[in-house]
PDB file of C-alpha atoms and ligand atoms in Angstrom:
ATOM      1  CA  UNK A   1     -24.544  99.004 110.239  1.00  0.00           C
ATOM      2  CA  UNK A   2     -27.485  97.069 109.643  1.00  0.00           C
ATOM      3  CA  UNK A   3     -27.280  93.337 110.225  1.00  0.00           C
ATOM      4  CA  UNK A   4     -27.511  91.111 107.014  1.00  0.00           C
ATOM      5  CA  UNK A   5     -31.193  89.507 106.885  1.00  0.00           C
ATOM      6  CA  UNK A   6     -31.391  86.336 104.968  1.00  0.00           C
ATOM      7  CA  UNK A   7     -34.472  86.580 102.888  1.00  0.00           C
ATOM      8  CA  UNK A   8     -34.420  82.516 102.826  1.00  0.00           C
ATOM      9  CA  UNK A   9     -34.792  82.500 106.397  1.00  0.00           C
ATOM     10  CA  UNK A  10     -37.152  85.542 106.843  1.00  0.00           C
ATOM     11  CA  UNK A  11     -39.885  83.912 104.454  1.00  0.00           C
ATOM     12  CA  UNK A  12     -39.673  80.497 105.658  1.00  0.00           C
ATOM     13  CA  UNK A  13     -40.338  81.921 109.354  1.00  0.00           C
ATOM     14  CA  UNK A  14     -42.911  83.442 108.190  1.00  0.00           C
ATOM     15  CA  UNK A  15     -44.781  80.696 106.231  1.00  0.00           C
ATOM     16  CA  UNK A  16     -46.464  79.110 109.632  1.00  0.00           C
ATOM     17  CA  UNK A  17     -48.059  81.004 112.584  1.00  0.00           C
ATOM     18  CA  UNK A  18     -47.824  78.936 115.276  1.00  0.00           C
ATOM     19  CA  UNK A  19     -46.091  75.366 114.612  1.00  0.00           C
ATOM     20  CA  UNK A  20     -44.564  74.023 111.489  1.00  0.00           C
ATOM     21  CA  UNK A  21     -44.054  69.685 110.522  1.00  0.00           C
ATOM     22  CA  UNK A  22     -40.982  69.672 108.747  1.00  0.00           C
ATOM     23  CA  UNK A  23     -40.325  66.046 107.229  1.00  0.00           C
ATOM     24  CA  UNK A  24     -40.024  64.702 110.756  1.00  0.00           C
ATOM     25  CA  UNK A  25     -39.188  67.525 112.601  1.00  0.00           C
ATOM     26  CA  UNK A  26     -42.473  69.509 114.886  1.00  0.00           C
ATOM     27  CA  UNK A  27     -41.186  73.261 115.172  1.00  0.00           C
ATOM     28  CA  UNK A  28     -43.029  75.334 117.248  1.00  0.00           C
ATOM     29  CA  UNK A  29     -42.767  78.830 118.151  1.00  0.00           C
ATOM     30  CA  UNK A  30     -41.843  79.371 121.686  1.00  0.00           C
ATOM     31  CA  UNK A  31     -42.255  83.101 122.474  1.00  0.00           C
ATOM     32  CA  UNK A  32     -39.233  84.590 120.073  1.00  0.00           C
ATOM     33  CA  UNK A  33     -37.508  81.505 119.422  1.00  0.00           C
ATOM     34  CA  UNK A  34     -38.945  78.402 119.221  1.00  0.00           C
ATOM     35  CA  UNK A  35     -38.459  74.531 119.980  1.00  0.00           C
ATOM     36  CA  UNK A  36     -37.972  71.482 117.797  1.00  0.00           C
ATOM     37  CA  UNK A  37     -38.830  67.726 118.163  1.00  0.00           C
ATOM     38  CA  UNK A  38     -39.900  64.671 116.425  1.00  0.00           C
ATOM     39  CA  UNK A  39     -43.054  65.229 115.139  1.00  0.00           C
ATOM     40  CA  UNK A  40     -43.592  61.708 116.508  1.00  0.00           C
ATOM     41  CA  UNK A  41     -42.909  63.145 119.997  1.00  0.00           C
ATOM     42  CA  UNK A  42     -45.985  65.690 119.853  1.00  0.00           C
ATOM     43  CA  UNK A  43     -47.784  64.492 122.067  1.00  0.00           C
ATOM     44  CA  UNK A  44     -45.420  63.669 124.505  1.00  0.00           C
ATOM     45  CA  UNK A  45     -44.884  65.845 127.749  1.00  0.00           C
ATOM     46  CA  UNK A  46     -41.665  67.953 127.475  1.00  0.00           C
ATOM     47  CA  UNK A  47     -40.354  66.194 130.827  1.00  0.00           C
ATOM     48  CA  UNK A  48     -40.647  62.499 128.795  1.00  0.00           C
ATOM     49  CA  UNK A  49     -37.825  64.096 125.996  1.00  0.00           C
ATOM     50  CA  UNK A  50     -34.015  64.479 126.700  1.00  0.00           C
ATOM     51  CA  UNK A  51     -33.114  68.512 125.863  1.00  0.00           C
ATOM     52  CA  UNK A  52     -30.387  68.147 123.592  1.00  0.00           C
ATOM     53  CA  UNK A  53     -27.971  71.591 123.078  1.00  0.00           C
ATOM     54  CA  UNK A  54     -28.524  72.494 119.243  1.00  0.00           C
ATOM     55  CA  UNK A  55     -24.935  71.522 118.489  1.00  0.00           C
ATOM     56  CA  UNK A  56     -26.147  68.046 119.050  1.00  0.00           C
ATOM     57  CA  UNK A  57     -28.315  67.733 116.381  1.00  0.00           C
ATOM     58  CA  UNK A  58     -25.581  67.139 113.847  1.00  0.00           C
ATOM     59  CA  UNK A  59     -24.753  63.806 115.626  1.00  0.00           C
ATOM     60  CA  UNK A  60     -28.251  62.746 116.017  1.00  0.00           C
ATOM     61  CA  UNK A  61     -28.447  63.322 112.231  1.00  0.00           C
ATOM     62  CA  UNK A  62     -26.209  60.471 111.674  1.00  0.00           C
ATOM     63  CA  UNK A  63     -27.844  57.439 112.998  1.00  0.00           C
ATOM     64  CA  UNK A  64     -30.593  55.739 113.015  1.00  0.00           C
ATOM     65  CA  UNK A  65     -32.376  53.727 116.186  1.00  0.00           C
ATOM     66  CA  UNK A  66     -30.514  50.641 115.297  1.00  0.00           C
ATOM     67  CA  UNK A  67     -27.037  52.873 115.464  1.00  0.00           C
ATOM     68  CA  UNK A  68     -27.092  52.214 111.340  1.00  0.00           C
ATOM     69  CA  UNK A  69     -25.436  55.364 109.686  1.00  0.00           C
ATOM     70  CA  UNK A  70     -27.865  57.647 107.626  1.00  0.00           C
ATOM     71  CA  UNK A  71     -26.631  58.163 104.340  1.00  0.00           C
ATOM     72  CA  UNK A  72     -29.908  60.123 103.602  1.00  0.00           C
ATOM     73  CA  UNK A  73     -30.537  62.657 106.102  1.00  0.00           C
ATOM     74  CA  UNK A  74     -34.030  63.037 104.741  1.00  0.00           C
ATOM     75  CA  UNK A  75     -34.669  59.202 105.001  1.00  0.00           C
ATOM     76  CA  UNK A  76     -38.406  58.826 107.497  1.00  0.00           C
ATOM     77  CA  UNK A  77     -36.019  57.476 110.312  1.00  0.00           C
ATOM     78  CA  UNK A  78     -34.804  60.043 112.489  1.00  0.00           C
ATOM     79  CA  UNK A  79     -34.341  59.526 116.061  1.00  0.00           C
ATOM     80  CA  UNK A  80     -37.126  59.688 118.528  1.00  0.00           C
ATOM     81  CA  UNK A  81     -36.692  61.502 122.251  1.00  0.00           C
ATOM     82  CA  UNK A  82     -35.411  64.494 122.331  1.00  0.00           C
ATOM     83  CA  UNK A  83     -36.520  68.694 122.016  1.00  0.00           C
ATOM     84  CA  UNK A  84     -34.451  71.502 121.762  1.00  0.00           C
ATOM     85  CA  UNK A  85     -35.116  74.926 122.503  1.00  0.00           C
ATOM     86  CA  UNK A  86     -34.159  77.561 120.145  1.00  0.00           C
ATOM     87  CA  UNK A  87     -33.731  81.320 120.858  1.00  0.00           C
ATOM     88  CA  UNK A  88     -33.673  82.820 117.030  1.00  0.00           C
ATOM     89  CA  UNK A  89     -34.189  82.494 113.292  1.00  0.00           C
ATOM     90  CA  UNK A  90     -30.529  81.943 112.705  1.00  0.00           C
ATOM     91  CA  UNK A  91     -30.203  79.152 114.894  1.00  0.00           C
ATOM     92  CA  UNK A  92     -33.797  77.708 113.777  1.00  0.00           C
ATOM     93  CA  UNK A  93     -31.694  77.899 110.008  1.00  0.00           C
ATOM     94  CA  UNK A  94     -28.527  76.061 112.413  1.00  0.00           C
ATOM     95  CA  UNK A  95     -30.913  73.836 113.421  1.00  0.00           C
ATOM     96  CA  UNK A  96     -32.560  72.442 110.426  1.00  0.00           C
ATOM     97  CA  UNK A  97     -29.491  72.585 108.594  1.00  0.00           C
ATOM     98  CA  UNK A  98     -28.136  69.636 111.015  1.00  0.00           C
ATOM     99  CA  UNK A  99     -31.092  67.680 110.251  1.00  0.00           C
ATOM    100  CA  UNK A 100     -31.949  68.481 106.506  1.00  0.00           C
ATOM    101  CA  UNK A 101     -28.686  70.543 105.049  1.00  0.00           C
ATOM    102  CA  UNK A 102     -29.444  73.093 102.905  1.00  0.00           C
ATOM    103  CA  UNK A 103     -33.218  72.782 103.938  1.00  0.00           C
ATOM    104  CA  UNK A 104     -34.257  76.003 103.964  1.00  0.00           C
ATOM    105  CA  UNK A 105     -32.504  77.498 101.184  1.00  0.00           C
ATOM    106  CA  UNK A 106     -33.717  74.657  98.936  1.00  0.00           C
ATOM    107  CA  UNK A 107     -37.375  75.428 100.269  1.00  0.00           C
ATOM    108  CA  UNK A 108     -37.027  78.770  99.330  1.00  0.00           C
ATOM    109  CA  UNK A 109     -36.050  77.974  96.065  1.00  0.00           C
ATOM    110  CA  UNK A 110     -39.094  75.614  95.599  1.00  0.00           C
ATOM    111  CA  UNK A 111     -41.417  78.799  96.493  1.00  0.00           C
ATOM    112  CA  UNK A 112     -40.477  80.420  93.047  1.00  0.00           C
ATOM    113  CA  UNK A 113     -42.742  79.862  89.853  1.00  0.00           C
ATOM    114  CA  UNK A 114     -40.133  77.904  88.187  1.00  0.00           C
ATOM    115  CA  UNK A 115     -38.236  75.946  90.679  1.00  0.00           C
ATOM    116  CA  UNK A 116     -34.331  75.867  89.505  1.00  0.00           C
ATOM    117  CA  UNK A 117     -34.621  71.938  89.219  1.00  0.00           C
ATOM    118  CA  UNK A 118     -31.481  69.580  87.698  1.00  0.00           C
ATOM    119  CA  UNK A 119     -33.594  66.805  85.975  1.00  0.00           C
ATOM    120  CA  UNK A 120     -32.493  63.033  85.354  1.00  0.00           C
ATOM    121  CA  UNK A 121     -31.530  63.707  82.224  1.00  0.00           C
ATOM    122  CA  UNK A 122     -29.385  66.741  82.543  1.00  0.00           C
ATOM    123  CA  UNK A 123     -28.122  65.260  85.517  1.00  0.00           C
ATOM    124  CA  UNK A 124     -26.812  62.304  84.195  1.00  0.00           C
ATOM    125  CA  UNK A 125     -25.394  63.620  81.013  1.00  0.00           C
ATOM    126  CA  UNK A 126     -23.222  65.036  82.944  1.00  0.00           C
ATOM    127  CA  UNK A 127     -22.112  62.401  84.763  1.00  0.00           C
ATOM    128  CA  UNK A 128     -18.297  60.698  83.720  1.00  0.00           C
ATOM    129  CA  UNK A 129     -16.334  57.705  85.047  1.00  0.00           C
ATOM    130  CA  UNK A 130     -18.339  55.195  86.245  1.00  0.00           C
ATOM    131  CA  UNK A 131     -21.529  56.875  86.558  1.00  0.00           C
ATOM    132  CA  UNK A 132     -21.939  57.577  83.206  1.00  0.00           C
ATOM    133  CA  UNK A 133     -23.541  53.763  82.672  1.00  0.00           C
ATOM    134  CA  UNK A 134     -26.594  55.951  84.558  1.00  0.00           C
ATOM    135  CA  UNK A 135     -27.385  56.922  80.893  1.00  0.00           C
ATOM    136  CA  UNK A 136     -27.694  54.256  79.208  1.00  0.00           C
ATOM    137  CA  UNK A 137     -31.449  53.420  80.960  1.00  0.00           C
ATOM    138  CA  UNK A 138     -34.492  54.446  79.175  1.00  0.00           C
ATOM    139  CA  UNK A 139     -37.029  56.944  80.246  1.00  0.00           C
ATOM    140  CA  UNK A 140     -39.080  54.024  81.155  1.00  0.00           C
ATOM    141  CA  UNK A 141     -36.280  52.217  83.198  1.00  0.00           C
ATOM    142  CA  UNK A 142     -34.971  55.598  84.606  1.00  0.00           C
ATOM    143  CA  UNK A 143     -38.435  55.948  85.782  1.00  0.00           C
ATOM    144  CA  UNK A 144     -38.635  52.814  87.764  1.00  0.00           C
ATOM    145  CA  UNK A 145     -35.354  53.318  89.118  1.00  0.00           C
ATOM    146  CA  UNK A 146     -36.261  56.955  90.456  1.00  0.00           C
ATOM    147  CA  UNK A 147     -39.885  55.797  91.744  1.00  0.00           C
ATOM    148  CA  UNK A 148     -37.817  53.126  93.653  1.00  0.00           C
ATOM    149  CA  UNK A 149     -35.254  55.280  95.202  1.00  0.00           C
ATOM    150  CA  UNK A 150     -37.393  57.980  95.868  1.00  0.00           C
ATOM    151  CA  UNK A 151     -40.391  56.205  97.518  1.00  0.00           C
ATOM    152  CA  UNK A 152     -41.883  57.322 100.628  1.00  0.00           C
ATOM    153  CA  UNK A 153     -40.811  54.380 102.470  1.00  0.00           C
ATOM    154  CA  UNK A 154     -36.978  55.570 102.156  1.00  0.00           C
ATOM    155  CA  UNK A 155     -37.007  59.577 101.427  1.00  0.00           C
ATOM    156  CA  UNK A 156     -39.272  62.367 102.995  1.00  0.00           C
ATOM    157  CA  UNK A 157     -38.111  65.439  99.641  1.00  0.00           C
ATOM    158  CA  UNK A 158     -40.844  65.645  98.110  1.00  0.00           C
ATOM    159  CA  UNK A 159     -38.544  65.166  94.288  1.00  0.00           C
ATOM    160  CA  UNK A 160     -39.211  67.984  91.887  1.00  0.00           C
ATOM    161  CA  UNK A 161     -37.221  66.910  89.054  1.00  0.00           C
ATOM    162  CA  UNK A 162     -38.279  64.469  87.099  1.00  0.00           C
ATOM    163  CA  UNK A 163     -37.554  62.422  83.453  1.00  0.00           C
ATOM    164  CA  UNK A 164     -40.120  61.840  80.655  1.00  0.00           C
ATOM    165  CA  UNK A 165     -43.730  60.694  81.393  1.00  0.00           C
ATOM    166  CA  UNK A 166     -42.317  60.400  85.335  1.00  0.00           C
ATOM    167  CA  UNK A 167     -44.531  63.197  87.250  1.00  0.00           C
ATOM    168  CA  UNK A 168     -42.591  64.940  90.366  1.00  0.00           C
ATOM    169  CA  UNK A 169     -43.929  63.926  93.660  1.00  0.00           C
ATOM    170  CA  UNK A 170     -46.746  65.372  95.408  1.00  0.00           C
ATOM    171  CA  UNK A 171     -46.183  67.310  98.530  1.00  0.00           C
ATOM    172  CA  UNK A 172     -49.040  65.653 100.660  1.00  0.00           C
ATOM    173  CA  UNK A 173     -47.269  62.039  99.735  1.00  0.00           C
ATOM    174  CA  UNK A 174     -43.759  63.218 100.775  1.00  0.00           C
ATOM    175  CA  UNK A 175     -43.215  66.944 102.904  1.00  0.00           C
ATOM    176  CA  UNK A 176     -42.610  70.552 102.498  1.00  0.00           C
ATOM    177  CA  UNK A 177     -38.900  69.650 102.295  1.00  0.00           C
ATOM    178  CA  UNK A 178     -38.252  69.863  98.326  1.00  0.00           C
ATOM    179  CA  UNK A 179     -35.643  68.034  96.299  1.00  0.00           C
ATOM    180  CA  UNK A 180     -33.833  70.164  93.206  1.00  0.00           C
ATOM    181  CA  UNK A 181     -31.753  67.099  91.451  1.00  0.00           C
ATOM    182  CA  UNK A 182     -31.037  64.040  91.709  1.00  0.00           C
ATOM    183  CA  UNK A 183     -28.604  62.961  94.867  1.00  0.00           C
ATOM    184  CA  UNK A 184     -25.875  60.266  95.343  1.00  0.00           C
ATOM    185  CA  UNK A 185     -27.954  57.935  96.534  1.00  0.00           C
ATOM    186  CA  UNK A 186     -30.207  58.019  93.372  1.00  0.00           C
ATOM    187  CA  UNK A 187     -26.963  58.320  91.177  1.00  0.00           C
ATOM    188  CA  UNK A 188     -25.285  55.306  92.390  1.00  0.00           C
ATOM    189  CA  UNK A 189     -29.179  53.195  92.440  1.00  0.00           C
ATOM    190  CA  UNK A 190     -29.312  54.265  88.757  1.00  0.00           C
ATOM    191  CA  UNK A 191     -25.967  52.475  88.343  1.00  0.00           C
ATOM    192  CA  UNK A 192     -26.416  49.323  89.873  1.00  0.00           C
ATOM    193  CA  UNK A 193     -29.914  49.281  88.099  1.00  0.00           C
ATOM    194  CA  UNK A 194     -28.337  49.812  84.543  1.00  0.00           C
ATOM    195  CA  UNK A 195     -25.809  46.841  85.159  1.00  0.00           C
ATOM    196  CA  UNK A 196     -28.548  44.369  86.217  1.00  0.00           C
ATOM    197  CA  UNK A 197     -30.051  45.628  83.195  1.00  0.00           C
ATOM    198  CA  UNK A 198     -27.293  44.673  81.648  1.00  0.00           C
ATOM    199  CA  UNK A 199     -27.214  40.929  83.020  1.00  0.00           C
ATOM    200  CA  UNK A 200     -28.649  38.178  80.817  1.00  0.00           C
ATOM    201  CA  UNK A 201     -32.206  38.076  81.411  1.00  0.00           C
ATOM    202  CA  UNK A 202     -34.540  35.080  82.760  1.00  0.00           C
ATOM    203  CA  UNK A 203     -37.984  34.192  81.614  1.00  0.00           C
ATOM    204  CA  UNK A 204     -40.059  31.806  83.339  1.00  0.00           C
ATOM    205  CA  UNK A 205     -43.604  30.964  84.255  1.00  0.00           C
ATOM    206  CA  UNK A 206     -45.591  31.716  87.307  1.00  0.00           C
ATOM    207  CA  UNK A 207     -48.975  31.548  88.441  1.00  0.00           C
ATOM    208  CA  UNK A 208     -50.814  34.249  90.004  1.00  0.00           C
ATOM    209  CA  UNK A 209     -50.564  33.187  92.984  1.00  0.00           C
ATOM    210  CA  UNK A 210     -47.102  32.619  93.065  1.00  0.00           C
ATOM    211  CA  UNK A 211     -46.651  36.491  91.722  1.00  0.00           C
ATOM    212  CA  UNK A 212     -48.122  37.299  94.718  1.00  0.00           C
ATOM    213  CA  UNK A 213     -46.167  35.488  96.739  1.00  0.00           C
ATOM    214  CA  UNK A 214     -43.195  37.494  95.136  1.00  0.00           C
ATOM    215  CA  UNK A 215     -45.130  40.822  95.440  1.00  0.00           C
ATOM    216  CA  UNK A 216     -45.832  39.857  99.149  1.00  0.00           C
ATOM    217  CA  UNK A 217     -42.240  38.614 100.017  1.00  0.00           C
ATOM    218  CA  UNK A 218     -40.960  41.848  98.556  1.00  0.00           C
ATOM    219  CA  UNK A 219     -43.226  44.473  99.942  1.00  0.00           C
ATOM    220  CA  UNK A 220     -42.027  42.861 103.292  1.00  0.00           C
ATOM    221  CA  UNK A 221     -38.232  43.762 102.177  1.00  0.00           C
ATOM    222  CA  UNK A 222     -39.263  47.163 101.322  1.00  0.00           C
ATOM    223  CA  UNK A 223     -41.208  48.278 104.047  1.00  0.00           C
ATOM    224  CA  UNK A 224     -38.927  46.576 106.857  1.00  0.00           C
ATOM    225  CA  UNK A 225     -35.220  47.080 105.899  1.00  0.00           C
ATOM    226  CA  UNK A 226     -33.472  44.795 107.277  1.00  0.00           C
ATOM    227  CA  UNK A 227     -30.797  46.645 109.783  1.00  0.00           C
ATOM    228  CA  UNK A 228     -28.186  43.782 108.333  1.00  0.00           C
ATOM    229  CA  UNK A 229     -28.277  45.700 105.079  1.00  0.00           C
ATOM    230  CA  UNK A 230     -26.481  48.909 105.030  1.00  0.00           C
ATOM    231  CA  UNK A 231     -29.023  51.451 103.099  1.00  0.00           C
ATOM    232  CA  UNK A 232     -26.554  52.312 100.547  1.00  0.00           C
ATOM    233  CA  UNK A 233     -25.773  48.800  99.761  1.00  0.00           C
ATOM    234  CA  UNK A 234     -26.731  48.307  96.306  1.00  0.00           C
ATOM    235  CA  UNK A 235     -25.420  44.808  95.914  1.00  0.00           C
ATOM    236  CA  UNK A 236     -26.819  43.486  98.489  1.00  0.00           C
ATOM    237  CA  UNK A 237     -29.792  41.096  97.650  1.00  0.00           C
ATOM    238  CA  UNK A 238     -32.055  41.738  99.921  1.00  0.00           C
ATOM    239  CA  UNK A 239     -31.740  45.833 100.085  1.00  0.00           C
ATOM    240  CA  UNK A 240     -34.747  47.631 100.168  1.00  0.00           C
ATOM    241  CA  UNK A 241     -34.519  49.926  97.169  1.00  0.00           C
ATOM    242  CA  UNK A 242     -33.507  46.831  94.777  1.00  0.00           C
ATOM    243  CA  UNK A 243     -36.587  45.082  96.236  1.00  0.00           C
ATOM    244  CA  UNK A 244     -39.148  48.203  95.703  1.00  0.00           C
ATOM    245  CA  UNK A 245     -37.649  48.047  91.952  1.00  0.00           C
ATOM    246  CA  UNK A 246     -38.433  44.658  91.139  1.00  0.00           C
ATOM    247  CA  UNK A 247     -41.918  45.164  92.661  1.00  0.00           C
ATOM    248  CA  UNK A 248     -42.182  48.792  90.017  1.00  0.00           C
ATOM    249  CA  UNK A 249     -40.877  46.474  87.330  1.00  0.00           C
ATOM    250  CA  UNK A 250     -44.272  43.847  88.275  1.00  0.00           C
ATOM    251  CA  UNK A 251     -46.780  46.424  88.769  1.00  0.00           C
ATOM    252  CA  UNK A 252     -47.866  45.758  85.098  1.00  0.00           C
ATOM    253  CA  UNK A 253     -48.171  42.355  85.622  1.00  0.00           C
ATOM    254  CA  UNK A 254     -50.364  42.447  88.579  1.00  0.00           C
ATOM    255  CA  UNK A 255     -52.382  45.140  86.894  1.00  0.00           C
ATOM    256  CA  UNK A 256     -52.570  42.735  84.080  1.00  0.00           C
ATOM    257  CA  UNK A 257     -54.696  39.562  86.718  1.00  0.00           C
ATOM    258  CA  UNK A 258     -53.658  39.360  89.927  1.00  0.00           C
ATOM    259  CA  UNK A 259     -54.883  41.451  93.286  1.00  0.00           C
ATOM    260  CA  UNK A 260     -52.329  42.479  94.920  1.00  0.00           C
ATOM    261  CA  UNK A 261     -51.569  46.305  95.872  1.00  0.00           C
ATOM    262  CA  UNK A 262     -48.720  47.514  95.173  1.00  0.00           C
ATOM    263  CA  UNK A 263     -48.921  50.572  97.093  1.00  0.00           C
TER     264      UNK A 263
HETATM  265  S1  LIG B   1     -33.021  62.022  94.671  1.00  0.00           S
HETATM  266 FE1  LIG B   1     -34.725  60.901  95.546  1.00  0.00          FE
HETATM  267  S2  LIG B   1     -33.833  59.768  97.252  1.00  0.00           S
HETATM  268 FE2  LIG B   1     -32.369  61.375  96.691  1.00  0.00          FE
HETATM  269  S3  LIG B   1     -32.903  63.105  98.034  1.00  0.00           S
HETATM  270 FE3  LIG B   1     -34.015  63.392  96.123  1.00  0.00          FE
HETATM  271  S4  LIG B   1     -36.048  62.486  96.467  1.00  0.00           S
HETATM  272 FE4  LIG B   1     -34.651  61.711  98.050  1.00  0.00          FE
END
């Protein structure tokens, strides 16, 4: 009986000749298997990294550095130090699948012509309980929120789906690891987002100077979470998602006089 080939699998192994970055995974081919590390840890001689079993990678998956859990398992902060050597294309899939689940299945969805995407919209019509709030934000507040949540700075998926005038996200910005609909993460953002929507609104005057004090202030927030701030913790003040909103929500404004980058 012939053994069941995963066509998934058997494309995505043979997409890359000799080594493969994967978000922030380096996979190279090792004779018939091959062996994975952080694609930090190139350059590194094998003797510097710890060999973990592939069973391990699971738990490495879960936190970061700090020892903060990793709600996002395609959030740019995987653990550093380590290689593992694997002997086949089903435990490559094993592998990957600890550190990205459904990785390569999703990938080799993206590879057809029309990708089988879930977009914000459809997503969130469907959405009851508590959720369904998510709905009530324009395109051009839904497309704040999802530039927010899904900036480079906090996930590697290069997002597919999209709402109106919102393009998807290039592959050079983000990785070869796709993103079909919207996750959790996003889901419960989009909440939190519509209710300070909701909130009575403040007007008040500010210089430029003082807007870029703001910008400057929370670009720092953005780009260095702080590890007292769980990642999922939308109410928190100072989370790093609610900060890169407010700085979408000013890019007008500091398009409109002041010369700041808000990239
Ligand atoms: S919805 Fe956004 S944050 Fe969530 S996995 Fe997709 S790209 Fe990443």
């Amino acid at each position: 009986m012939r053994a069941f080939e995963n066509p998934a699998l058997k494309n995505f192994a043979a997409s890359f000749a000799s080594d493969l970055v994967f978000a922030q995974v380096f996979i190279s081919r090792r004779g018939s298997g091959y062996e994975l590390r952080h694609v930090a840890d190139c350059g590194l001689e094998d003797a510097q990294l710890q060999i973990l079993p592939l069973t391990d990678l699971r738990l490495l998956a879960q936190s970061t550095e700090a020892g903060a859990f990793r709600p996002l398992k395609s959030a740019p902060n995987l653990r550093r130090g380590w290689r593992v050597s694997i002997a086949s294309d089903a435990e490559l899939q094993s592998a990957l699948d600890q550190l990205y689940p459904g990785a390569i299945a999703d990938w080799h969805a993206a590879q057809s012509p029309v990708p089988p995407v879930t977009n914000f919209r459809e997503f969130t019509n469907r959405q009851t309980g508590m959720y369904r709030i998510a709905q009530m934000l324009t395109d051009a507040q839904a497309a704040q929120v999802i530039t927010a949540a899904c900036h480079k700075n906090f996930c590697l998926k290069q997002r597919l789906w999209t709402v109106a005038n919102l393009p998807a996200d290039s592959r050079d910005e983000k990785s070869l690891l796709p993103c079909l609909e919207p996750c959790a993460l996003l889901l419960e953002f989009a909440r939190k987002a519509m209710r300070i929507e909701q909130e009575e609104q403040l007007t008040f005057p500010l210089a430029p100077a003082e807007l870029n004090t703001l910008v400057a202030a929370l670009e720092h927030i953005a780009e260095h979470a702080s590890t007292e701030v769980r990642e999922g913790d939308f109410n928190a003040a100072a989370n790093a998602r609610r900060a890169q909103l407010v700085l979408e929500k000013l890019r007008p404004l500091v398009k409109g006089g002041a010369s700041v980058d808000l990239e």
